[in-house]
Structures are given as structure tokens and as C-alpha cells.
Amino acid sequence: MVTIRLDGLGAFHGARLVLSDVSTPIFRGGEVVAVIGPNAAGKSTLFKRIAGLLKGPGRVCLEGAAKGPDGICYMPQDTAADAVLTVYESILLARKQGSAWSVSDGDLALIDGILAALSISDLAFRNVGELSGGQRQVVSIAQTLAREPEILLMDEPTSALDLHRQVAVLTFMRGLARKHGIAVLIAIHDLNQALRFADKCIVIAEGRMVACGTPEEVVTPALLRDVYRVEARIERCSRSIGHVMVDGVAAETAATASIAA
Ligand SMILES: Nc1ncnc2c1ncn2[C@@H]1O[C@H](COP(=O)(O)OP(=O)(O)OP(=O)(O)O)[C@@H](O)[C@H]1O
């Protein structure tokens, strides 16, 4: 089984150390880990550092990955659109990235399966450049899956999706993690989706990890006040899943806001 653990991880943007001292317990294949935190906290930076796109101190301890570091796939936040390719071609290109350019029946069957699983078979021969933002985001997920990741880093993969597709994609990703033993780390702003779909949760704030545990352990009124600067409660629905109920901005922020007004 693949496992990943972060040991004192940090990252530089240029000469600036933007992220430091991120140490986690072991995350195992099959688990979904939500990475949460405010804007500019360092979530994307963390993913880029794990994926080897940024330099910095510390270690990414990977075990049991058949492809080694190549098993780590990063889906960026910005979904680049290559207008001249069809959806099918763009996914095939992603699959063939860094490998021999010969296409097997297995490659085509895998792509057909991904398109069907993500309910985008009807988009296969449309140009990527003419898709909506949400459609492009699902294509970007398909491109990442086509690389058959062992560790999957998804940077806000549902930010452009409607509610149905958010739930469908997150349900699918969790099933995929379980079925294929993939460790899936998802940076996400929707804390209710994190509470619903994640097995573990890490919180990044001001370039450091400030909490790690199950979503229920981590997403608390105290965390919401200290890290997100809102007054909020966690209420359980009839299915015992916690939901964040926001009452307003935290007092200190409210004072600042009224001064600013
Ligand atoms: N290419 C870059 N060059 C210099 N600084 C950068 C670069 N990219 C990000 N940063 C800085 O690194 C810090 C962390 O940014 P990062 O994108 O990791 O945040 P984030 O938690 O993913 O934010 P968001 O939720 O807004 O996407 C920010 O201060 C940001 O300005």
C-alpha cells in the first residue's frame, strides 16, 4: 500500500520561505485528506512542494509507490485550456506525458472509462477552448486521472462546479481512492464538503500547519474563530455529518470592518 508522510516540509518562492515545518502523520492509500485554510495560507505551495515543483527544506517520505515520485500527480488550481485540442486529445496527451508516444487499446479504454465515470463522454470531441469553466475543470480532473496517480494532489478541484457535480466528483474521487488504494489530498475551501468527504484534514495558516486530525476533530468553533475569523457552530445533520453554521465575522474583525466603514 502506498503511504506518504511529510517531515518538516517547507517551500521557497524565489528567496522567500513561504511555507515551513509541515510534519504530518502517515497518510495511506485509500484515504482522502482535505487541506484547508484561508486564502494565501500556503495550500497550493504545499502541493507544489510535494510534487517537486518547488524547492525547500524537509522531506516527502513516500513508501510503496510502484512508480516512485512519478506516482505523485498534481492537478493545479488554474485549469489551462489548450484551445486547439479536443477533450479526448488533451486527456490522451496528459496520459502520454513523459512516456513513449504510442497509443495502445488499453490507453483508449482507460480514457473512455474516465470520460464515462466523470459523465463527460459527450464532450470528447469538443475543443477544450470552447468549454465552460466547470466543464474545463472536469476535463482537468480527467487529465490528472489519466496519469494513473498513486498520490493525487488536487488543488480546489470543485471550485467551478455546480452543487450536483461537486458532490458527484467528490463521491467519485473517494470511491476511486478506496478502490485503487490512491492517497488523495484535496485543497478545498468548502468546509462542509471537507466534513462530508474527507477521512483526515490538515489546516494550513500563514505558511504553517496549525492542525491535523479527522475533520470533526479539526473543524471546530475555535479553529473557525482563530484561523477563519468567523463566529460559527458545528451542527450535525440527521445523517450525523457536521455542518458549519456561520453566525458572522469574529468580534475583532467586525470592529476592524466597522472602523473601515
Ligand atoms: N509564484 C509565486 N511567487 C511568489 N510568491 C508566491 C507565488 N505563488 C504564491 N506565492 C505566495 O505564497 C503564499 C501562499 O500562496 P498559495 O498560493 O500557496 O496560497 P493558497 O493557500 O493556495 O491560497 P488560495 O486559497 O488563495 O488559493 C502567498 O503569500 C502568495 O502570495
PDB file of C-alpha atoms in Angstrom, residues 8-176:
ATOM      1  CA  GLY A   8       9.481  19.267   8.327  1.00  0.00           C
ATOM      2  CA  LEU A   9       8.440  20.344   4.835  1.00  0.00           C
ATOM      3  CA  GLY A  10       8.938  23.920   3.706  1.00  0.00           C
ATOM      4  CA  ALA A  11       8.928  25.743   0.381  1.00  0.00           C
ATOM      5  CA  PHE A  12      10.523  28.781  -1.209  1.00  0.00           C
ATOM      6  CA  HIS A  13       9.031  31.123  -3.752  1.00  0.00           C
ATOM      7  CA  GLY A  14      12.225  32.716  -5.032  1.00  0.00           C
ATOM      8  CA  ALA A  15      14.275  33.603  -1.959  1.00  0.00           C
ATOM      9  CA  ARG A  16      11.208  33.794   0.333  1.00  0.00           C
ATOM     10  CA  LEU A  17      10.382  30.852   2.602  1.00  0.00           C
ATOM     11  CA  VAL A  18       6.587  30.831   2.213  1.00  0.00           C
ATOM     12  CA  LEU A  19       5.881  27.512   3.942  1.00  0.00           C
ATOM     13  CA  SER A  20       7.699  25.868   6.840  1.00  0.00           C
ATOM     14  CA  ASP A  21       7.689  22.954   9.256  1.00  0.00           C
ATOM     15  CA  VAL A  22       4.827  20.913   7.846  1.00  0.00           C
ATOM     16  CA  SER A  23       5.048  17.493   9.513  1.00  0.00           C
ATOM     17  CA  THR A  24       2.166  15.044   9.245  1.00  0.00           C
ATOM     18  CA  PRO A  25       1.341  11.532  10.347  1.00  0.00           C
ATOM     19  CA  ILE A  26       1.302   8.844   7.657  1.00  0.00           C
ATOM     20  CA  PHE A  27      -1.492   9.138   5.079  1.00  0.00           C
ATOM     21  CA  ARG A  28      -2.362   5.814   3.430  1.00  0.00           C
ATOM     22  CA  GLY A  29      -3.680   4.820   0.043  1.00  0.00           C
ATOM     23  CA  GLY A  30      -7.475   4.823   0.175  1.00  0.00           C
ATOM     24  CA  GLU A  31      -7.646   7.919   2.367  1.00  0.00           C
ATOM     25  CA  VAL A  32      -8.975  11.322   1.362  1.00  0.00           C
ATOM     26  CA  VAL A  33      -7.187  14.186   3.092  1.00  0.00           C
ATOM     27  CA  ALA A  34      -8.692  17.671   2.976  1.00  0.00           C
ATOM     28  CA  VAL A  35      -6.177  20.524   3.046  1.00  0.00           C
ATOM     29  CA  ILE A  36      -7.973  23.606   4.292  1.00  0.00           C
ATOM     30  CA  GLY A  37      -7.002  27.143   5.277  1.00  0.00           C
ATOM     31  CA  PRO A  38      -7.596  30.773   4.317  1.00  0.00           C
ATOM     32  CA  ASN A  39      -6.508  32.436   1.077  1.00  0.00           C
ATOM     33  CA  ALA A  40      -2.726  32.722   0.673  1.00  0.00           C
ATOM     34  CA  ALA A  41      -2.160  30.318   3.576  1.00  0.00           C
ATOM     35  CA  GLY A  42       0.153  28.093   1.525  1.00  0.00           C
ATOM     36  CA  LYS A  43      -2.041  25.175   0.366  1.00  0.00           C
ATOM     37  CA  SER A  44      -1.028  25.345  -3.322  1.00  0.00           C
ATOM     38  CA  THR A  45       2.562  25.948  -2.282  1.00  0.00           C
ATOM     39  CA  LEU A  46       2.416  22.779  -0.165  1.00  0.00           C
ATOM     40  CA  PHE A  47       1.122  20.753  -3.128  1.00  0.00           C
ATOM     41  CA  LYS A  48       3.756  22.174  -5.475  1.00  0.00           C
ATOM     42  CA  ARG A  49       6.466  21.317  -2.960  1.00  0.00           C
ATOM     43  CA  ILE A  50       5.162  17.738  -2.563  1.00  0.00           C
ATOM     44  CA  ALA A  51       5.026  17.414  -6.363  1.00  0.00           C
ATOM     45  CA  GLY A  52       8.661  18.547  -6.629  1.00  0.00           C
ATOM     46  CA  LEU A  53       7.818  21.811  -8.428  1.00  0.00           C
ATOM     47  CA  LEU A  54       9.267  23.987  -5.642  1.00  0.00           C
ATOM     48  CA  LYS A  55      12.378  23.643  -3.540  1.00  0.00           C
ATOM     49  CA  GLY A  56      12.562  23.827   0.235  1.00  0.00           C
ATOM     50  CA  PRO A  57      13.632  22.135   3.448  1.00  0.00           C
ATOM     51  CA  GLY A  58      12.273  18.845   4.775  1.00  0.00           C
ATOM     52  CA  ARG A  59      11.309  15.560   3.162  1.00  0.00           C
ATOM     53  CA  VAL A  60       8.385  13.911   1.423  1.00  0.00           C
ATOM     54  CA  CYS A  61       8.524  10.318   2.711  1.00  0.00           C
ATOM     55  CA  LEU A  62       6.914   8.065   0.129  1.00  0.00           C
ATOM     56  CA  GLU A  63       6.619   4.311   0.533  1.00  0.00           C
ATOM     57  CA  GLY A  64       5.036   1.570  -1.528  1.00  0.00           C
ATOM     58  CA  ALA A  65       4.644   3.689  -4.678  1.00  0.00           C
ATOM     59  CA  ALA A  66       5.266   1.447  -7.707  1.00  0.00           C
ATOM     60  CA  LYS A  67       6.195   4.496  -9.815  1.00  0.00           C
ATOM     61  CA  GLY A  68       8.190   6.247  -7.066  1.00  0.00           C
ATOM     62  CA  PRO A  69       7.920  10.068  -7.160  1.00  0.00           C
ATOM     63  CA  ASP A  70       6.358   9.786 -10.649  1.00  0.00           C
ATOM     64  CA  GLY A  71       3.293   8.345  -8.907  1.00  0.00           C
ATOM     65  CA  ILE A  72       2.596  11.797  -7.435  1.00  0.00           C
ATOM     66  CA  CYS A  73       0.229  13.765  -9.709  1.00  0.00           C
ATOM     67  CA  TYR A  74      -0.649  17.405  -9.129  1.00  0.00           C
ATOM     68  CA  MET A  75      -3.818  18.933 -10.531  1.00  0.00           C
ATOM     69  CA  PRO A  76      -3.272  22.710 -10.480  1.00  0.00           C
ATOM     70  CA  GLN A  77      -5.881  25.238  -9.418  1.00  0.00           C
ATOM     71  CA  ASP A  78      -5.880  27.002 -12.786  1.00  0.00           C
ATOM     72  CA  THR A  79      -7.243  24.783 -15.496  1.00  0.00           C
ATOM     73  CA  ALA A  80      -5.241  25.667 -18.578  1.00  0.00           C
ATOM     74  CA  ALA A  81      -7.222  25.394 -21.791  1.00  0.00           C
ATOM     75  CA  ASP A  82      -5.460  24.366 -24.975  1.00  0.00           C
ATOM     76  CA  ALA A  83      -7.970  25.621 -27.499  1.00  0.00           C
ATOM     77  CA  VAL A  84      -6.658  23.594 -30.424  1.00  0.00           C
ATOM     78  CA  LEU A  85      -7.093  20.169 -28.788  1.00  0.00           C
ATOM     79  CA  THR A  86     -10.257  18.191 -28.350  1.00  0.00           C
ATOM     80  CA  VAL A  87     -11.100  16.961 -24.869  1.00  0.00           C
ATOM     81  CA  TYR A  88     -10.123  13.427 -25.897  1.00  0.00           C
ATOM     82  CA  GLU A  89      -6.772  14.561 -27.324  1.00  0.00           C
ATOM     83  CA  SER A  90      -5.984  16.654 -24.255  1.00  0.00           C
ATOM     84  CA  ILE A  91      -6.590  13.679 -21.960  1.00  0.00           C
ATOM     85  CA  LEU A  92      -4.553  11.369 -24.190  1.00  0.00           C
ATOM     86  CA  LEU A  93      -1.713  13.911 -24.213  1.00  0.00           C
ATOM     87  CA  ALA A  94      -1.804  14.077 -20.407  1.00  0.00           C
ATOM     88  CA  ARG A  95      -1.612  10.279 -20.242  1.00  0.00           C
ATOM     89  CA  LYS A  96       1.341  10.128 -22.628  1.00  0.00           C
ATOM     90  CA  GLN A  97       3.244  12.950 -20.900  1.00  0.00           C
ATOM     91  CA  GLY A  98       6.815  11.802 -20.334  1.00  0.00           C
ATOM     92  CA  SER A  99       6.312   8.389 -21.935  1.00  0.00           C
ATOM     93  CA  ALA A 100       6.594   6.851 -25.398  1.00  0.00           C
ATOM     94  CA  TRP A 101       4.126   8.291 -27.923  1.00  0.00           C
ATOM     95  CA  SER A 102       2.483   5.048 -28.919  1.00  0.00           C
ATOM     96  CA  VAL A 103      -1.178   4.636 -28.147  1.00  0.00           C
ATOM     97  CA  SER A 104      -2.477   1.226 -27.111  1.00  0.00           C
ATOM     98  CA  ASP A 105      -6.029  -0.101 -26.920  1.00  0.00           C
ATOM     99  CA  GLY A 106      -5.520  -0.026 -23.143  1.00  0.00           C
ATOM    100  CA  ASP A 107      -4.862   3.750 -23.259  1.00  0.00           C
ATOM    101  CA  LEU A 108      -8.057   4.335 -25.225  1.00  0.00           C
ATOM    102  CA  ALA A 109     -10.124   2.071 -22.970  1.00  0.00           C
ATOM    103  CA  LEU A 110      -8.809   3.871 -19.885  1.00  0.00           C
ATOM    104  CA  ILE A 111      -9.729   7.279 -21.325  1.00  0.00           C
ATOM    105  CA  ASP A 112     -13.188   6.051 -22.367  1.00  0.00           C
ATOM    106  CA  GLY A 113     -13.690   4.790 -18.805  1.00  0.00           C
ATOM    107  CA  ILE A 114     -12.619   8.095 -17.248  1.00  0.00           C
ATOM    108  CA  LEU A 115     -14.881  10.111 -19.575  1.00  0.00           C
ATOM    109  CA  ALA A 116     -17.826   7.865 -18.695  1.00  0.00           C
ATOM    110  CA  ALA A 117     -17.089   7.913 -14.957  1.00  0.00           C
ATOM    111  CA  LEU A 118     -16.987  11.717 -14.951  1.00  0.00           C
ATOM    112  CA  SER A 119     -20.087  11.945 -17.205  1.00  0.00           C
ATOM    113  CA  ILE A 120     -18.271  13.904 -19.906  1.00  0.00           C
ATOM    114  CA  SER A 121     -18.304  11.366 -22.784  1.00  0.00           C
ATOM    115  CA  ASP A 122     -20.480  13.823 -24.729  1.00  0.00           C
ATOM    116  CA  LEU A 123     -17.648  16.390 -24.597  1.00  0.00           C
ATOM    117  CA  ALA A 124     -14.988  14.045 -26.029  1.00  0.00           C
ATOM    118  CA  PHE A 125     -14.730  15.680 -29.442  1.00  0.00           C
ATOM    119  CA  ARG A 126     -15.380  19.290 -28.438  1.00  0.00           C
ATOM    120  CA  ASN A 127     -12.431  21.697 -28.424  1.00  0.00           C
ATOM    121  CA  VAL A 128     -11.224  22.391 -24.897  1.00  0.00           C
ATOM    122  CA  GLY A 129     -11.162  26.119 -25.644  1.00  0.00           C
ATOM    123  CA  GLU A 130     -14.915  26.265 -26.172  1.00  0.00           C
ATOM    124  CA  LEU A 131     -15.899  24.650 -22.864  1.00  0.00           C
ATOM    125  CA  SER A 132     -17.390  26.386 -19.840  1.00  0.00           C
ATOM    126  CA  GLY A 133     -15.237  26.891 -16.742  1.00  0.00           C
ATOM    127  CA  GLY A 134     -16.894  23.987 -14.923  1.00  0.00           C
ATOM    128  CA  GLN A 135     -16.570  21.673 -17.941  1.00  0.00           C
ATOM    129  CA  ARG A 136     -12.872  22.567 -18.214  1.00  0.00           C
ATOM    130  CA  GLN A 137     -12.394  21.777 -14.550  1.00  0.00           C
ATOM    131  CA  VAL A 138     -13.844  18.289 -15.008  1.00  0.00           C
ATOM    132  CA  VAL A 139     -11.592  17.791 -18.059  1.00  0.00           C
ATOM    133  CA  SER A 140      -8.641  18.806 -15.912  1.00  0.00           C
ATOM    134  CA  ILE A 141      -9.635  16.127 -13.380  1.00  0.00           C
ATOM    135  CA  ALA A 142      -9.832  13.609 -16.249  1.00  0.00           C
ATOM    136  CA  GLN A 143      -6.345  14.615 -17.449  1.00  0.00           C
ATOM    137  CA  THR A 144      -4.955  14.031 -13.955  1.00  0.00           C
ATOM    138  CA  LEU A 145      -6.682  10.644 -13.589  1.00  0.00           C
ATOM    139  CA  ALA A 146      -5.345   9.545 -16.988  1.00  0.00           C
ATOM    140  CA  ARG A 147      -1.864   9.567 -15.464  1.00  0.00           C
ATOM    141  CA  GLU A 148      -2.983   6.819 -13.049  1.00  0.00           C
ATOM    142  CA  PRO A 149      -1.727   8.552  -9.891  1.00  0.00           C
ATOM    143  CA  GLU A 150      -0.769   6.759  -6.716  1.00  0.00           C
ATOM    144  CA  ILE A 151      -0.708  10.005  -4.746  1.00  0.00           C
ATOM    145  CA  LEU A 152      -3.152  12.576  -6.081  1.00  0.00           C
ATOM    146  CA  LEU A 153      -2.881  16.270  -5.178  1.00  0.00           C
ATOM    147  CA  MET A 154      -5.987  18.164  -6.280  1.00  0.00           C
ATOM    148  CA  ASP A 155      -5.935  21.926  -5.871  1.00  0.00           C
ATOM    149  CA  GLU A 156      -9.539  23.134  -5.428  1.00  0.00           C
ATOM    150  CA  PRO A 157     -10.893  20.628  -7.982  1.00  0.00           C
ATOM    151  CA  THR A 158     -14.539  21.563  -7.430  1.00  0.00           C
ATOM    152  CA  SER A 159     -14.295  25.376  -7.164  1.00  0.00           C
ATOM    153  CA  ALA A 160     -16.037  25.952 -10.536  1.00  0.00           C
ATOM    154  CA  LEU A 161     -18.604  23.146 -10.264  1.00  0.00           C
ATOM    155  CA  ASP A 162     -22.325  23.317  -9.544  1.00  0.00           C
ATOM    156  CA  LEU A 163     -23.602  21.504  -6.460  1.00  0.00           C
ATOM    157  CA  HIS A 164     -24.534  18.305  -8.293  1.00  0.00           C
ATOM    158  CA  ARG A 165     -21.110  17.998  -9.922  1.00  0.00           C
ATOM    159  CA  GLN A 166     -19.297  18.874  -6.672  1.00  0.00           C
ATOM    160  CA  VAL A 167     -20.997  16.001  -4.886  1.00  0.00           C
ATOM    161  CA  ALA A 168     -20.647  13.654  -7.881  1.00  0.00           C
ATOM    162  CA  VAL A 169     -16.926  14.383  -8.325  1.00  0.00           C
ATOM    163  CA  LEU A 170     -16.093  14.132  -4.621  1.00  0.00           C
ATOM    164  CA  THR A 171     -18.105  10.910  -4.271  1.00  0.00           C
ATOM    165  CA  PHE A 172     -16.296   9.508  -7.302  1.00  0.00           C
ATOM    166  CA  MET A 173     -12.869  10.558  -6.002  1.00  0.00           C
ATOM    167  CA  ARG A 174     -13.485   8.950  -2.638  1.00  0.00           C
ATOM    168  CA  GLY A 175     -14.633   5.711  -4.340  1.00  0.00           C
ATOM    169  CA  LEU A 176     -11.563   5.766  -6.590  1.00  0.00           C
TER     170      LEU A 176
END
